[in-house]
XYZ file of N, CA and C in Angstrom:
369
model
N 89.519 109.533 113.746
C 90.881 109.939 114.051
C 90.897 111.379 114.558
N 90.066 112.230 113.963
C 90.047 113.644 114.359
C 89.656 113.781 115.826
N 88.682 112.999 116.269
C 88.245 113.082 117.667
C 89.380 112.689 118.608
N 90.072 111.628 118.276
C 91.190 111.185 119.124
C 92.319 112.200 119.104
N 92.588 112.761 117.916
C 93.641 113.762 117.805
C 93.276 115.005 118.619
N 92.022 115.446 118.523
C 91.574 116.594 119.317
C 91.814 116.344 120.803
N 91.455 115.160 121.266
C 91.602 114.815 122.678
C 93.066 114.818 123.100
N 93.916 114.203 122.307
C 95.345 114.124 122.652
C 96.017 115.488 122.584
N 95.676 116.281 121.573
C 96.297 117.597 121.439
C 95.868 118.540 122.556
N 94.674 118.336 123.097
C 94.191 119.202 124.175
C 95.175 119.228 125.338
N 95.853 118.116 125.579
C 96.817 118.073 126.683
C 98.047 118.942 126.421
N 98.252 119.337 125.169
C 99.371 120.225 124.826
C 98.930 121.685 124.771
N 97.627 121.916 124.885
C 97.108 123.274 124.790
C 96.768 123.695 123.376
N 96.900 122.779 122.423
C 96.620 123.087 121.018
C 95.324 122.436 120.564
N 94.686 123.076 119.613
C 93.588 122.439 118.897
C 94.170 121.838 117.621
N 93.411 120.980 116.978
C 93.899 120.386 115.739
C 94.149 121.461 114.671
N 93.257 122.430 114.469
C 93.564 123.473 113.479
C 94.821 124.283 113.838
N 95.022 124.572 115.115
C 96.231 125.298 115.507
C 97.485 124.470 115.224
N 97.423 123.194 115.549
C 98.547 122.300 115.273
C 98.853 122.281 113.776
N 97.820 122.234 112.971
C 97.982 122.191 111.518
C 98.643 123.471 111.006
N 98.239 124.605 111.542
C 98.852 125.880 111.142
C 100.328 125.896 111.538
N 100.642 125.471 112.748
C 102.040 125.448 113.181
C 102.883 124.541 112.288
N 102.335 123.389 111.905
C 103.070 122.457 111.039
C 103.311 123.078 109.663
N 102.337 123.791 109.133
C 102.513 124.446 107.829
C 103.588 125.524 107.913
N 103.616 126.243 109.025
C 104.635 127.287 109.193
C 106.030 126.687 109.357
N 106.109 125.551 109.995
C 107.412 124.886 110.098
C 107.901 124.488 108.711
N 106.992 123.968 107.911
C 107.347 123.507 106.565
C 107.770 124.672 105.666
N 107.008 125.764 105.680
C 107.242 126.860 104.731
C 107.932 128.076 105.348
N 108.206 128.048 106.626
C 108.884 129.098 107.380
C 108.049 130.346 107.596
N 107.426 130.866 106.554
C 106.558 132.028 106.726
C 105.472 132.006 105.663
N 104.276 132.321 106.098
C 103.119 132.338 105.195
C 102.213 133.487 105.607
N 101.492 134.021 104.652
C 100.473 135.013 104.990
C 99.215 134.277 105.428
N 98.327 134.994 106.078
C 97.047 134.387 106.453
C 96.282 133.946 105.211
N 96.406 134.693 104.124
C 95.742 134.303 102.868
C 96.303 132.994 102.337
N 97.627 132.829 102.428
C 98.248 131.564 102.004
C 97.697 130.402 102.833
N 97.615 130.603 104.127
C 97.100 129.556 105.015
C 95.641 129.241 104.698
N 94.855 130.263 104.453
C 93.434 130.062 104.142
C 93.279 129.241 102.869
N 94.053 129.574 101.850
C 93.987 128.804 100.593
C 94.418 127.361 100.811
N 95.488 127.172 101.550
C 96.009 125.813 101.761
C 95.010 124.925 102.485
N 94.315 125.473 103.466
C 93.418 124.664 104.282
C 91.957 124.760 103.869
N 91.671 125.550 102.837
C 90.287 125.683 102.396
C 89.409 126.342 103.444
N 89.984 127.268 104.180
C 89.255 127.997 105.215
C 89.055 129.436 104.763
N 88.147 130.111 105.402
C 87.971 131.532 105.099
C 89.127 132.317 105.715
N 89.396 133.468 105.137
C 90.457 134.325 105.668
C 90.140 134.732 107.106
N 88.858 134.942 107.402
C 88.458 135.331 108.749
C 88.761 134.226 109.760
N 88.484 132.972 109.385
C 88.755 131.843 110.283
C 90.242 131.724 110.564
N 91.034 131.838 109.519
C 92.488 131.740 109.697
C 92.992 132.904 110.534
N 92.441 134.069 110.315
C 92.872 135.227 111.094
C 92.607 135.025 112.586
N 91.464 134.421 112.920
C 91.152 134.119 114.319
C 92.169 133.122 114.878
N 92.492 132.080 114.096
C 93.484 131.086 114.529
C 94.840 131.739 114.757
N 95.279 132.524 113.786
C 96.599 133.155 113.870
C 96.648 134.130 115.049
N 95.586 134.896 115.234
C 95.558 135.851 116.342
C 95.667 135.125 117.685
N 94.946 134.012 117.844
C 95.026 133.236 119.091
C 96.435 132.682 119.292
N 97.048 132.174 118.229
C 98.410 131.648 118.327
C 99.401 132.766 118.673
N 99.168 133.947 118.107
C 100.033 135.092 118.388
C 99.894 135.525 119.855
N 98.665 135.548 120.354
C 98.431 135.939 121.746
C 99.087 134.966 122.729
N 99.215 133.708 122.310
C 99.886 132.692 123.146
C 101.403 132.715 122.979
N 101.896 133.543 122.053
C 103.335 133.629 121.822
C 103.891 132.516 120.952
N 103.010 131.811 120.218
C 103.464 130.684 119.402
C 103.832 131.097 117.983
N 103.287 132.219 117.520
C 103.637 132.764 116.207
C 103.805 134.267 116.345
N 104.433 134.842 115.344
C 104.509 136.293 115.258
C 104.213 136.709 113.832
N 103.712 137.905 113.680
C 103.434 138.442 112.351
C 104.389 139.597 112.099
N 104.982 139.563 110.920
C 105.909 140.625 110.513
C 105.502 141.114 109.131
N 105.803 142.360 108.856
C 105.470 142.927 107.557
C 106.233 142.264 106.431
N 105.553 142.089 105.307
C 106.188 141.544 104.103
C 107.198 142.579 103.618
N 108.396 142.152 103.204
C 109.423 143.121 102.808
C 109.062 143.941 101.556
N 108.162 143.428 100.714
C 107.837 144.132 99.475
C 106.401 144.634 99.408
N 105.513 144.042 100.180
C 104.093 144.395 100.132
C 103.661 144.863 101.519
N 103.547 146.153 101.676
C 103.290 146.742 102.976
C 102.036 146.265 103.683
N 101.028 145.854 102.941
C 99.775 145.446 103.590
C 99.759 143.982 103.994
N 100.695 143.200 103.533
C 100.728 141.763 103.827
C 101.560 141.520 105.076
N 100.984 140.724 105.985
C 101.720 140.286 107.169
C 102.073 138.813 107.009
N 103.321 138.495 107.286
C 103.778 137.108 107.219
C 103.793 136.516 108.621
N 103.316 135.307 108.731
C 103.241 134.609 110.014
C 104.429 133.658 110.100
N 105.130 133.684 111.224
C 106.266 132.792 111.438
C 106.166 132.181 112.831
N 106.801 131.037 112.998
C 106.856 130.371 114.307
C 107.814 131.096 115.235
N 107.479 131.110 116.495
C 108.413 131.566 117.527
C 109.072 130.316 118.125
N 110.114 130.495 118.924
C 110.689 129.319 119.606
C 109.642 128.559 120.434
N 108.745 129.279 121.117
C 107.687 128.604 121.874
C 106.756 127.839 120.934
N 106.510 128.394 119.753
C 105.678 127.717 118.760
C 106.318 126.423 118.289
N 107.625 126.452 118.105
C 108.338 125.224 117.701
C 108.234 124.147 118.783
N 108.367 124.570 120.036
C 108.255 123.602 121.146
C 106.837 123.041 121.232
N 105.843 123.899 121.071
C 104.449 123.435 121.105
C 104.182 122.466 119.958
N 104.727 122.768 118.795
C 104.561 121.878 117.642
C 105.206 120.522 117.907
N 106.377 120.513 118.507
C 107.036 119.235 118.825
C 106.187 118.391 119.778
N 105.621 119.030 120.796
C 104.749 118.300 121.723
C 103.511 117.780 120.995
N 102.931 118.636 120.160
C 101.749 118.230 119.397
C 102.060 117.097 118.437
N 103.205 117.181 117.782
C 103.581 116.131 116.832
C 103.753 114.791 117.539
N 104.340 114.832 118.731
C 104.507 113.584 119.490
C 103.147 112.944 119.747
N 102.189 113.748 120.182
C 100.833 113.230 120.444
C 100.181 112.734 119.156
N 100.317 113.494 118.081
C 99.702 113.106 116.808
C 100.274 111.790 116.301
N 101.576 111.609 116.426
C 102.192 110.359 115.971
C 101.761 109.178 116.845
N 101.537 109.434 118.124
C 101.038 108.370 118.997
C 99.637 107.932 118.562
N 98.779 108.905 118.257
C 97.422 108.592 117.787
C 97.495 107.824 116.477
N 98.305 108.307 115.560
C 98.452 107.642 114.265
C 98.949 106.216 114.444
N 99.937 106.046 115.306
C 100.480 104.709 115.545
C 99.447 103.754 116.112
N 98.640 104.256 117.052
C 97.600 103.394 117.643
C 96.555 102.990 116.609
N 96.142 103.945 115.789
C 95.092 103.645 114.815
C 95.606 102.803 113.650
N 96.743 103.199 113.109
C 97.267 102.462 111.958
C 97.922 101.148 112.366
N 98.366 101.081 113.613
C 99.008 99.853 114.095
C 98.077 98.656 114.088
N 96.788 98.913 114.026
C 95.817 97.822 113.999
C 95.570 97.310 112.570
N 96.142 97.985 111.597
C 95.980 97.571 110.192
C 97.162 96.707 109.782
N 96.934 95.733 108.921
C 98.070 94.975 108.369
C 98.993 95.917 107.584
N 100.271 95.603 107.567
C 101.262 96.451 106.894
C 100.903 96.698 105.427
N 100.386 95.684 104.752
C 100.034 95.862 103.338
C 98.913 96.893 103.181
N 97.964 96.909 104.101
C 96.880 97.899 104.066
C 97.413 99.305 104.336
N 98.359 99.420 105.271
C 98.953 100.732 105.564
C 99.688 101.279 104.344
N 100.437 100.401 103.663
C 101.153 100.835 102.456
C 100.176 101.285 101.379
N 99.110 100.527 101.195
C 98.103 100.895 100.200
C 97.441 102.229 100.572
N 97.128 102.414 101.827
C 96.531 103.665 102.277
C 97.451 104.841 101.969
N 98.733 104.689 102.255
C 99.690 105.766 101.992
C 99.780 106.067 100.495
N 99.765 105.039 99.668
C 99.788 105.259 98.209
C 98.546 106.028 97.769
N 97.398 105.640 98.280
C 96.154 106.316 97.912
C 96.146 107.777 98.385
N 96.636 108.011 99.578
C 96.698 109.386 100.080
C 97.650 110.242 99.244
N 98.761 109.663 98.825
C 99.688 110.401 97.952
C 99.024 110.740 96.623
N 98.262 109.799 96.079
C 97.552 110.037 94.826
C 96.569 111.189 94.988
N 95.837 111.197 96.088
C 94.887 112.285 96.354
C 95.615 113.613 96.492
N 96.734 113.603 97.217
C 97.505 114.830 97.411
C 98.011 115.362 96.061
N 98.539 114.498 95.232
C 99.047 114.922 93.928
C 97.926 115.444 93.036
N 96.792 114.771 93.061
C 95.660 115.206 92.240
C 95.146 116.571 92.695
N 95.162 116.810 93.990
C 94.642 118.085 94.494
C 95.592 119.233 94.212
N 96.860 118.945 93.946
C 97.842 119.991 93.650
C 97.777 120.474 92.203
N 97.039 119.767 91.394
C 96.978 120.134 89.967
C 96.025 121.252 89.711
C-alpha cells in the first residue's frame, strides 16, 4: 500500500511522510516538531527536515509558542490545507482500490483490529 500511496501522492507534490504531517496538523491544529517526532516515532532531526521542506513550499508555518520561547509550533497554511485535500483524495482512491477487493466482512474485521492496535499503542 505504501508504494502505491507514494506513487499517487507524487502527482500532488507530496511524499507520504509530508502528507502524514499535514494530516496530523489538520487534526491537532498546531504541534511542535517534538510532538510530531513522538507521534510518528521519528527522530527530531527527521521531522525538522520534513517541516522545513513543507515550510519552504508554503504549506506550513512555524510560530513561537506563547509560553515557551524556544518552542516553535507548526501550523497549516491555506496552501497546506489545499495540498492536504488533494493528497487525501489520492489516498482514499488508493485505499478504495486495495480494500475494495476484500469482502466487506474482512474489511470490518481489519478495521476492528486496527482500532485495537491503535488503542493498545496509546496506553
